[in-house]
CSV table of C-alpha atoms and ligand atoms in Angstrom, one decimal:
chain,number,residue,atom,x,y,z
A,1,MET,CA,20.0,12.0,-13.0
A,2,ARG,CA,22.9,14.0,-11.9
A,3,ARG,CA,26.6,12.4,-12.1
A,4,ASN,CA,27.4,12.4,-8.9
A,5,GLU,CA,24.3,10.6,-8.4
A,6,GLU,CA,25.2,7.3,-10.6
A,7,GLY,CA,26.4,4.5,-8.5
A,8,ILE,CA,24.5,1.4,-6.4
A,9,TYR,CA,22.3,2.3,-4.1
A,10,TYR,CA,20.3,-0.4,-1.9
A,11,ALA,CA,16.5,-0.3,-0.6
A,12,ILE,CA,14.8,-1.7,2.2
A,13,ASP,CA,10.8,-1.7,2.3
A,14,LEU,CA,8.5,-2.5,5.0
A,15,GLY,CA,5.3,-2.4,5.4
A,16,GLY,CA,2.8,-5.8,5.5
A,17,THR,CA,3.4,-8.9,5.7
A,18,ILE,CA,6.3,-9.1,3.1
A,19,PHE,CA,10.1,-7.7,3.6
A,20,ARG,CA,12.1,-6.6,0.1
A,21,ALA,CA,15.4,-5.4,0.1
A,22,LEU,CA,16.8,-4.0,-3.5
A,23,ARG,CA,20.2,-3.4,-4.8
A,24,VAL,CA,19.4,-0.2,-7.2
A,25,GLU,CA,21.8,0.9,-9.9
A,26,VAL,CA,21.5,4.3,-11.0
A,27,GLY,CA,23.4,5.4,-14.2
A,28,ALA,CA,22.4,8.5,-16.4
A,29,GLY,CA,19.1,7.5,-17.7
A,30,SER,CA,18.0,4.4,-16.6
A,31,VAL,CA,17.6,3.0,-12.8
A,32,VAL,CA,17.8,-0.9,-12.6
A,33,THR,CA,17.0,-3.2,-9.6
A,34,SER,CA,19.9,-5.7,-10.3
A,35,ARG,CA,18.6,-8.1,-7.2
A,36,LYS,CA,15.8,-8.3,-5.1
A,37,VAL,CA,14.9,-10.7,-2.0
A,38,GLU,CA,11.6,-11.2,-0.2
A,39,LEU,CA,11.2,-12.6,2.9
A,40,PRO,CA,8.1,-13.1,4.8
A,41,ILE,CA,7.8,-11.2,8.5
A,42,PRO,CA,7.8,-14.1,11.0
A,43,GLU,CA,4.0,-13.2,13.2
A,44,GLU,CA,5.7,-12.7,16.4
A,45,LEU,CA,8.2,-10.1,14.9
A,46,THR,CA,4.7,-7.6,14.2
A,47,LYS,CA,3.8,-7.3,18.4
A,48,GLY,CA,7.7,-7.8,20.4
A,49,THR,CA,10.2,-4.8,20.1
A,50,ILE,CA,11.5,-2.7,17.9
A,51,GLU,CA,15.0,-3.8,17.9
A,52,GLU,CA,13.5,-7.6,17.2
A,53,LEU,CA,12.4,-6.3,14.5
A,54,PHE,CA,15.3,-4.0,13.3
A,55,ASN,CA,17.6,-7.3,13.8
A,56,PHE,CA,16.2,-9.2,12.0
A,57,VAL,CA,15.3,-6.1,8.8
A,58,ALA,CA,19.2,-5.7,9.0
A,59,ILE,CA,20.6,-9.2,9.5
A,60,ALA,CA,18.5,-10.2,6.1
A,61,LEU,CA,19.9,-7.0,4.6
A,62,LYS,CA,23.9,-7.5,6.0
A,63,ASP,CA,23.5,-11.2,3.9
A,64,PHE,CA,22.1,-9.5,1.0
A,65,VAL,CA,24.4,-6.8,1.1
A,66,GLU,CA,27.5,-8.5,1.3
A,67,ARG,CA,26.9,-11.3,-1.0
A,68,GLU,CA,27.8,-9.0,-3.7
A,69,ASP,CA,29.4,-5.9,-2.7
A,70,GLY,CA,32.4,-4.7,-0.6
A,71,LYS,CA,32.4,-4.0,3.4
A,72,ASP,CA,34.5,-1.1,3.1
A,73,GLU,CA,32.8,1.9,1.0
A,74,GLN,CA,29.4,3.9,3.1
A,75,LYS,CA,26.2,2.7,1.4
A,76,ALA,CA,23.0,4.7,0.6
A,77,LEU,CA,20.0,3.5,1.6
A,78,GLY,CA,16.2,4.2,1.0
A,79,PHE,CA,14.0,3.2,4.2
A,80,THR,CA,10.2,2.1,3.0
A,81,PHE,CA,9.0,2.0,6.3
A,82,SER,CA,4.6,2.5,5.1
A,83,PHE,CA,3.5,3.1,8.7
A,84,PRO,CA,2.5,7.0,9.6
A,85,VAL,CA,5.1,9.5,10.3
A,86,ARG,CA,6.1,12.8,11.6
A,87,GLN,CA,8.2,13.2,9.2
A,88,THR,CA,11.8,15.4,11.3
A,89,SER,CA,14.0,15.7,7.6
A,90,VAL,CA,14.8,13.5,4.5
A,91,SER,CA,16.1,10.8,6.8
A,92,SER,CA,14.1,10.9,9.4
A,93,GLY,CA,10.8,10.8,11.0
A,94,SER,CA,9.6,9.3,14.7
A,95,LEU,CA,6.0,6.6,14.3
A,96,ILE,CA,2.9,8.2,14.9
A,97,ARG,CA,0.7,4.2,15.2
A,98,TRP,CA,0.9,1.1,14.0
A,99,THR,CA,-1.2,0.4,11.6
A,100,LYS,CA,-1.8,-3.5,9.3
A,101,GLY,CA,-2.2,-5.5,12.8
A,102,PHE,CA,1.4,-4.5,13.3
A,103,SER,CA,2.2,-3.7,17.3
A,104,ILE,CA,5.7,-2.7,18.9
A,105,GLU,CA,4.7,-0.5,21.1
A,106,ASN,CA,8.2,0.8,22.3
A,107,ALA,CA,8.4,2.1,18.7
A,108,VAL,CA,5.9,4.7,18.9
A,109,GLY,CA,7.6,8.0,19.3
A,110,LYS,CA,10.7,6.8,18.1
A,111,ASP,CA,13.4,8.3,15.0
A,112,VAL,CA,13.1,4.7,12.9
A,113,ALA,CA,15.5,5.4,11.0
A,114,GLN,CA,17.9,6.5,13.7
A,115,CYS,CA,16.6,2.7,15.4
A,116,LEU,CA,17.9,1.1,12.0
A,117,ASN,CA,20.7,3.2,11.8
A,118,GLU,CA,21.4,1.6,15.0
A,119,ALA,CA,20.7,-1.8,14.5
A,120,LEU,CA,22.9,-1.8,11.4
A,121,ALA,CA,25.5,-0.3,13.1
A,122,GLY,CA,25.6,-2.9,15.8
A,123,ILE,CA,26.0,-6.4,13.2
A,124,GLY,CA,29.2,-3.7,11.1
A,125,LEU,CA,27.0,-3.5,8.4
A,126,ASN,CA,28.4,-0.2,6.6
A,127,VAL,CA,25.2,1.2,5.7
A,128,ARG,CA,22.9,4.3,6.6
A,129,VAL,CA,19.2,5.1,5.9
A,130,THR,CA,20.0,8.4,3.7
A,131,ALA,CA,16.2,8.5,2.5
A,132,LEU,CA,13.1,7.6,5.0
A,133,VAL,CA,10.3,7.2,3.2
A,134,ASN,CA,6.5,6.1,3.1
A,135,ASP,CA,5.2,3.2,0.4
A,136,THR,CA,3.3,5.9,-2.2
A,137,VAL,CA,6.1,8.3,-2.1
A,138,GLY,CA,8.6,5.9,-3.3
A,139,THR,CA,6.0,4.9,-5.6
A,140,LEU,CA,5.9,8.4,-6.7
A,141,ALA,CA,9.2,9.4,-7.5
A,142,LEU,CA,10.0,6.6,-9.4
A,143,GLY,CA,6.5,7.0,-11.6
A,144,HIS,CA,7.7,10.5,-11.7
A,145,TYR,CA,11.2,10.1,-13.0
A,146,HIS,CA,9.4,7.6,-15.7
A,147,ASP,CA,6.4,10.2,-16.4
A,148,GLU,CA,6.7,13.8,-15.7
A,149,ASP,CA,2.4,13.9,-16.3
A,150,THR,CA,2.7,11.4,-12.7
A,151,VAL,CA,1.1,13.5,-10.4
A,152,ALA,CA,0.2,11.0,-7.5
A,153,ALA,CA,0.6,7.4,-6.0
A,154,VAL,CA,-1.8,5.4,-5.1
A,155,ILE,CA,-1.6,1.8,-2.7
A,156,ILE,CA,-4.1,-0.8,-2.7
A,157,GLY,CA,-2.2,-3.6,-0.5
A,158,ALA,CA,-2.6,-4.8,3.2
A,159,GLY,CA,-3.5,-1.4,3.1
A,160,THR,CA,-3.9,1.8,1.9
A,161,ASN,CA,-2.9,5.2,1.6
A,162,ALA,CA,-1.9,7.8,-1.1
A,163,CYS,CA,-0.1,10.8,-1.8
A,164,TYR,CA,0.3,13.4,-4.3
A,165,ILE,CA,2.4,16.5,-5.2
A,166,GLU,CA,0.8,19.8,-3.7
A,167,ARG,CA,2.1,23.3,-4.8
A,168,THR,CA,4.0,24.3,-0.8
A,169,ASP,CA,2.7,27.7,-0.6
A,170,ALA,CA,-0.6,26.4,-0.6
A,171,ILE,CA,0.5,23.7,3.0
A,172,ILE,CA,-0.6,26.0,5.9
A,173,LYS,CA,1.9,23.8,8.5
A,174,CYS,CA,5.1,24.7,5.3
A,175,GLN,CA,4.7,28.5,5.4
A,176,GLY,CA,7.6,30.4,4.6
A,177,LEU,CA,9.7,26.7,3.4
A,178,LEU,CA,11.1,27.1,0.0
A,179,THR,CA,11.3,23.8,-2.3
A,180,ASN,CA,13.2,24.2,-5.3
A,181,SER,CA,10.1,22.9,-7.8
A,182,GLY,CA,8.3,25.4,-5.8
A,183,GLY,CA,6.2,21.7,-5.0
A,184,MET,CA,5.7,18.9,-2.4
A,185,VAL,CA,4.8,15.5,-1.4
A,186,VAL,CA,1.8,15.4,0.7
A,187,ASN,CA,1.1,11.6,2.4
A,188,MET,CA,-2.3,11.7,2.4
A,189,GLU,CA,-2.8,8.3,5.0
A,190,TRP,CA,-5.7,8.2,3.5
A,191,GLY,CA,-6.8,4.8,5.3
A,192,ASN,CA,-7.4,6.6,8.7
A,193,PHE,CA,-9.9,9.0,6.3
A,194,TRP,CA,-13.3,8.7,7.9
A,195,SER,CA,-16.4,11.1,6.9
A,196,SER,CA,-20.0,11.0,8.3
A,197,HIS,CA,-21.1,10.6,5.3
A,198,LEU,CA,-19.4,7.4,4.6
A,199,PRO,CA,-22.6,4.3,5.2
A,200,ARG,CA,-20.6,2.1,8.3
A,201,THR,CA,-22.2,-1.6,7.9
A,202,PRO,CA,-22.7,-3.5,11.0
A,203,TYR,CA,-19.9,-5.7,9.7
A,204,ASP,CA,-17.3,-2.6,9.4
A,205,ILE,CA,-18.5,-2.3,13.5
A,206,SER,CA,-17.7,-5.7,13.8
A,207,LEU,CA,-14.2,-5.7,12.1
A,208,ASP,CA,-12.8,-3.0,13.9
A,209,ASP,CA,-14.1,-4.2,16.8
A,210,GLU,CA,-11.2,-7.4,16.5
A,211,THR,CA,-8.4,-5.3,15.8
A,212,GLN,CA,-5.8,-4.2,17.5
A,213,ASN,CA,-5.7,-0.3,16.3
A,214,ARG,CA,-9.5,0.1,16.9
A,215,ASN,CA,-11.4,3.7,15.7
A,216,ASP,CA,-8.2,4.0,13.4
A,217,GLN,CA,-7.9,3.7,9.6
A,218,GLY,CA,-11.5,3.5,9.3
A,219,PHE,CA,-11.6,3.6,5.3
A,220,GLU,CA,-8.2,1.1,5.3
A,221,LYS,CA,-10.7,-0.9,6.7
A,222,MET,CA,-13.4,-0.8,3.8
A,223,ILE,CA,-10.5,-1.3,1.1
A,224,SER,CA,-7.3,-3.5,1.5
A,225,GLY,CA,-5.8,-6.9,1.6
A,226,ILE,CA,-6.3,-7.0,5.4
A,227,TYR,CA,-9.5,-6.8,5.5
A,228,LEU,CA,-11.6,-7.4,3.0
A,229,GLY,CA,-11.8,-11.4,3.2
A,230,GLU,CA,-12.9,-10.8,7.2
A,231,ILE,CA,-15.6,-8.9,6.3
A,232,ALA,CA,-17.3,-11.3,3.8
A,233,ARG,CA,-16.9,-13.9,6.6
A,234,LEU,CA,-18.8,-11.5,9.0
A,235,VAL,CA,-21.3,-11.2,6.5
A,236,LEU,CA,-21.5,-14.9,6.0
A,237,HIS,CA,-21.9,-15.6,9.9
A,238,ARG,CA,-24.3,-13.7,10.3
A,239,MET,CA,-26.7,-15.7,7.3
A,240,ALA,CA,-25.7,-18.9,8.9
A,241,LEU,CA,-26.8,-17.2,11.8
A,242,GLU,CA,-30.1,-16.3,10.2
A,243,SER,CA,-30.8,-19.1,8.1
A,244,ASP,CA,-29.7,-23.0,7.3
A,245,VAL,CA,-27.5,-22.0,4.4
A,246,PHE,CA,-25.0,-23.7,5.7
A,247,GLY,CA,-26.4,-26.6,7.7
A,248,ASP,CA,-24.8,-27.1,10.9
A,249,ALA,CA,-21.7,-25.4,9.9
A,250,ALA,CA,-22.8,-21.9,11.5
A,251,ASP,CA,-19.7,-22.5,13.9
A,252,ASN,CA,-16.9,-23.5,11.7
A,253,LEU,CA,-17.7,-19.9,10.3
A,254,SER,CA,-17.3,-18.3,13.4
A,255,ILE,CA,-13.4,-17.8,13.8
A,256,PRO,CA,-11.9,-14.5,12.9
A,257,PHE,CA,-9.5,-13.6,9.6
A,258,THR,CA,-10.2,-17.6,8.5
A,259,LEU,CA,-11.3,-16.3,4.7
A,260,SER,CA,-8.2,-14.0,3.4
A,261,THR,CA,-9.0,-11.5,0.8
A,262,PRO,CA,-6.9,-14.4,-1.8
A,263,LEU,CA,-9.4,-16.8,-0.9
A,264,LEU,CA,-12.1,-14.1,-1.5
A,265,ALA,CA,-10.5,-13.5,-5.1
A,266,ALA,CA,-10.9,-17.1,-5.8
A,267,ILE,CA,-14.2,-17.6,-4.8
A,268,ARG,CA,-14.9,-14.1,-7.0
A,269,GLU,CA,-12.7,-15.8,-10.2
A,270,ASP,CA,-14.6,-18.8,-10.3
A,271,ASP,CA,-15.6,-19.0,-14.0
A,272,SER,CA,-16.1,-22.3,-13.9
A,273,PRO,CA,-20.0,-23.5,-14.2
A,274,ASP,CA,-20.4,-26.1,-10.7
A,275,LEU,CA,-18.1,-22.9,-9.5
A,276,SER,CA,-16.0,-26.3,-8.3
A,277,GLU,CA,-13.3,-23.3,-6.9
A,278,VAL,CA,-16.0,-21.6,-4.1
A,279,ARG,CA,-16.9,-25.6,-3.0
A,280,ARG,CA,-12.9,-26.4,-2.4
A,281,ILE,CA,-12.6,-23.0,-0.5
A,282,LEU,CA,-15.5,-23.7,1.5
A,283,GLN,CA,-15.0,-27.1,2.3
A,284,GLU,CA,-10.4,-27.1,2.9
A,285,HIS,CA,-10.8,-23.4,4.6
A,286,LEU,CA,-14.0,-22.8,6.1
A,287,LYS,CA,-14.8,-26.2,6.4
A,288,ILE,CA,-18.6,-26.4,5.2
A,289,PRO,CA,-18.9,-29.2,3.0
A,290,ASP,CA,-21.3,-30.1,0.4
A,291,THR,CA,-22.6,-27.3,-0.4
A,292,PRO,CA,-25.8,-26.8,-3.4
A,293,LEU,CA,-24.6,-24.8,-6.4
A,294,LYS,CA,-26.8,-22.0,-4.8
A,295,THR,CA,-25.6,-21.8,-1.7
A,296,ARG,CA,-22.1,-21.3,-4.0
A,297,ARG,CA,-23.3,-19.0,-6.1
A,298,LEU,CA,-24.4,-16.9,-2.6
A,299,VAL,CA,-21.2,-16.5,-1.4
A,300,VAL,CA,-20.0,-15.7,-5.0
A,301,LYS,CA,-22.1,-12.7,-4.8
A,302,VAL,CA,-21.1,-12.0,-1.3
A,303,CYS,CA,-17.6,-11.3,-1.9
A,304,ASP,CA,-18.3,-9.3,-5.4
A,305,ILE,CA,-20.6,-6.9,-2.9
A,306,VAL,CA,-16.9,-6.5,-0.8
A,307,THR,CA,-14.7,-6.4,-3.5
A,308,ARG,CA,-16.9,-3.8,-5.8
A,309,ARG,CA,-17.3,-1.5,-2.3
A,310,ALA,CA,-13.9,-1.4,-1.7
A,311,ALA,CA,-12.8,-0.9,-5.1
A,312,ARG,CA,-15.2,2.0,-5.6
A,313,LEU,CA,-14.2,3.2,-2.0
A,314,ALA,CA,-10.5,4.0,-4.0
A,315,ALA,CA,-11.4,5.0,-7.0
A,316,ALA,CA,-13.8,7.9,-5.2
A,317,GLY,CA,-10.3,9.4,-3.1
A,318,ILE,CA,-8.4,9.3,-6.4
A,319,VAL,CA,-11.4,11.5,-8.0
A,320,GLY,CA,-10.7,13.5,-4.8
A,321,ILE,CA,-7.2,14.3,-5.4
A,322,LEU,CA,-7.4,14.5,-8.5
A,323,LYS,CA,-10.0,17.0,-7.8
A,324,LYS,CA,-8.3,18.9,-6.0
A,325,LEU,CA,-5.3,19.1,-8.3
A,326,GLY,CA,-7.9,20.6,-10.7
A,327,ARG,CA,-6.9,17.7,-13.3
A,328,ASP,CA,-11.3,16.1,-12.8
A,329,GLY,CA,-12.2,17.8,-16.0
A,330,SER,CA,-12.9,21.4,-14.6
A,331,GLY,CA,-9.3,22.4,-15.6
A,332,VAL,CA,-8.2,22.1,-19.9
A,333,ALA,CA,-4.5,23.7,-20.5
A,334,SER,CA,-4.9,27.2,-21.5
A,335,SER,CA,-2.4,27.5,-23.4
A,336,GLY,CA,0.3,25.6,-26.1
A,337,ARG,CA,0.0,22.9,-28.5
A,338,MET,CA,-2.7,21.2,-26.0
A,339,ARG,CA,-4.8,24.1,-25.2
A,340,GLY,CA,-8.5,23.7,-24.8
A,341,GLN,CA,-7.6,19.9,-24.1
A,342,PRO,CA,-8.6,18.1,-20.8
A,343,ARG,CA,-3.8,17.9,-19.3
A,344,ARG,CA,-2.8,14.2,-19.2
A,345,THR,CA,-2.6,12.8,-15.4
A,346,VAL,CA,-1.1,9.7,-14.9
A,347,VAL,CA,-1.3,7.9,-11.4
A,348,ALA,CA,0.9,5.8,-10.4
A,349,ILE,CA,-0.3,2.5,-8.7
A,350,GLU,CA,1.0,-0.5,-6.6
A,351,GLY,CA,-0.5,-2.8,-4.4
A,352,GLY,CA,-0.8,-6.9,-4.4
A,353,LEU,CA,-4.6,-6.2,-3.6
A,354,TYR,CA,-4.7,-4.3,-7.2
A,355,GLN,CA,-1.9,-6.0,-9.1
A,356,GLY,CA,-3.5,-9.6,-7.8
A,357,TYR,CA,-7.1,-8.5,-8.2
A,358,PRO,CA,-8.5,-8.0,-11.8
A,359,VAL,CA,-12.0,-7.6,-10.6
A,360,PHE,CA,-10.6,-5.3,-8.1
A,361,ARG,CA,-8.9,-3.7,-11.3
A,362,GLU,CA,-12.2,-3.3,-13.5
A,363,TYR,CA,-14.4,-2.0,-10.3
A,364,LEU,CA,-11.9,0.5,-9.9
A,365,ASP,CA,-11.7,1.6,-13.5
A,366,GLU,CA,-15.4,0.8,-14.2
A,367,ALA,CA,-16.1,3.9,-11.3
A,368,LEU,CA,-13.4,6.1,-12.6
A,369,VAL,CA,-15.3,6.5,-15.6
A,370,GLU,CA,-18.9,6.6,-13.6
A,371,ILE,CA,-17.7,9.6,-11.2
A,372,MET,CA,-15.7,11.6,-14.2
A,373,GLY,CA,-17.1,10.2,-17.5
A,374,GLU,CA,-15.5,8.6,-20.3
A,375,GLU,CA,-14.4,12.0,-22.4
A,376,VAL,CA,-11.8,13.1,-18.9
A,377,ALA,CA,-11.0,9.4,-17.5
A,378,ARG,CA,-9.5,8.9,-20.6
A,379,THR,CA,-7.0,11.7,-19.8
A,380,VAL,CA,-5.9,9.9,-16.7
A,381,ALA,CA,-3.8,7.1,-16.6
A,382,LEU,CA,-3.2,4.6,-14.1
A,383,ARG,CA,0.3,2.8,-13.7
A,384,VAL,CA,1.7,0.3,-12.5
A,385,THR,CA,5.3,0.5,-10.8
A,386,GLU,CA,6.7,-2.7,-10.6
A,387,ASP,CA,8.7,-2.2,-7.2
A,388,GLY,CA,8.5,1.5,-6.7
A,389,SER,CA,7.8,1.4,-3.3
A,390,GLY,CA,10.5,0.5,-3.2
A,391,VAL,CA,13.6,1.4,-6.6
A,392,GLY,CA,11.7,5.1,-5.6
A,393,ALA,CA,13.4,4.9,-2.2
A,394,ALA,CA,16.8,4.0,-3.6
A,395,LEU,CA,16.7,6.7,-5.9
A,396,LEU,CA,15.7,9.4,-3.3
A,397,ALA,CA,18.3,8.3,-1.5
A,398,ALA,CA,20.5,8.6,-4.4
A,399,VAL,CA,19.3,12.5,-4.9
A,400,HIS,CA,19.7,12.9,-0.8
A,401,SER,CA,23.2,11.7,-0.4
A,402,SER,CA,24.7,13.8,-3.3
A,403,ASN,CA,22.8,16.2,-1.9
A,404,ARG,CA,24.4,16.2,1.1
A,405,GLN,CA,27.9,15.6,0.3
A,406,GLN,CA,27.8,19.1,-1.4
A,407,GLY,CA,26.4,19.9,1.8
A,408,SER,CA,23.0,20.9,1.3
A,409,ILE,CA,19.2,19.7,2.2
B,501,BGC,C1,0.0,2.5,6.6
B,501,BGC,C2,0.3,3.7,5.2
B,501,BGC,C3,1.1,3.1,4.3
B,501,BGC,C4,-0.9,2.0,3.8
B,501,BGC,C5,-0.2,1.6,2.9
B,501,BGC,C6,-0.8,2.1,5.8
B,501,BGC,O1,-1.2,1.0,6.7
B,501,BGC,O2,-0.7,3.9,7.1
B,501,BGC,O3,1.7,4.7,5.8
B,501,BGC,O4,1.2,4.3,3.1
B,501,BGC,O5,-0.7,1.3,4.5
B,501,BGC,O6,0.7,0.4,2.4
């Protein structure tokens, strides 16, 4: 970092069920999170007004900032806002639409950085947004800071998305725009990817019907944390209706979202000989008592299939990016020490589903090897960046506030 970028920066990370605030110390050769707080977002705030949501965020941030740092000097804030945004500058952008169960109507089309700045000013907090970033972009920024071979970032958590570094001249929308590096980050919003080649089951269709953003985020609905448990529940419900595997308990399987993705993971990862954890979950969460071992095995199988499909689709997405960048084995270094060798590639990755579910990770790795072959897959490293989405936003806030001091963009 340059000397004038060193200092204390704040970041907030808003984009799922948990809200995070971070205090980040940016030094000459280091970036350290000195403090962090996590708060669940009350469900009613995800459906109210933007003023209510951002007031909650502003008050939590005020509490966090004023605990240690003075009130006088204005501080720069990296704002990680993980929803589709039409970016109008480094520090501004308007919300295109909500995803992941949020549905605050009066926010669509508004500049979310400005709304947050108004909420911060309204409660007298001397902090201003200097960088507005998607979580994938924050993750890429931190990944790239630590390792310059990092060319893309992927989030697999409550929702899913990816971004990568593209040559500016290859981006039609940006013709004529120059950047110092000649590159630009493309936020793919891959959760909204759709293709007629993607087989859609009746369960995917039923799930889509249950959501507030019907017909949107089709890829995300097959992959990410909010949805996997529900897909498995829909399968089990259909089995209960068409057979007697669950006895009289079929009705208990008819309630949407009673099988969360953490429960699906716990079912799949139960390695006890009598599947006692599966029995407990069925009893306590789905109100299905006394299942025979054979039925519990069937439930594990369903959770396995849903997990495996999700992990393999995510892997296919990652290979798609590597292919676009010529890093899927087709490009080899043409000069220097690594001549003739495939280039080393790092993909920064984050998200509760990926980080908290080892079986998902195994299936994803397995699929990467299957698609690219072992030799090429060995040159690609998926690297977890702890809190990268927030810390990366603080880094970008640091760079951008010093650029502003110097009068450039
Ligand atoms: C949002 C993306 C975000 C992803 C992961 C998706 O629902 O549209 O902007 O990056 O979730 O949080």
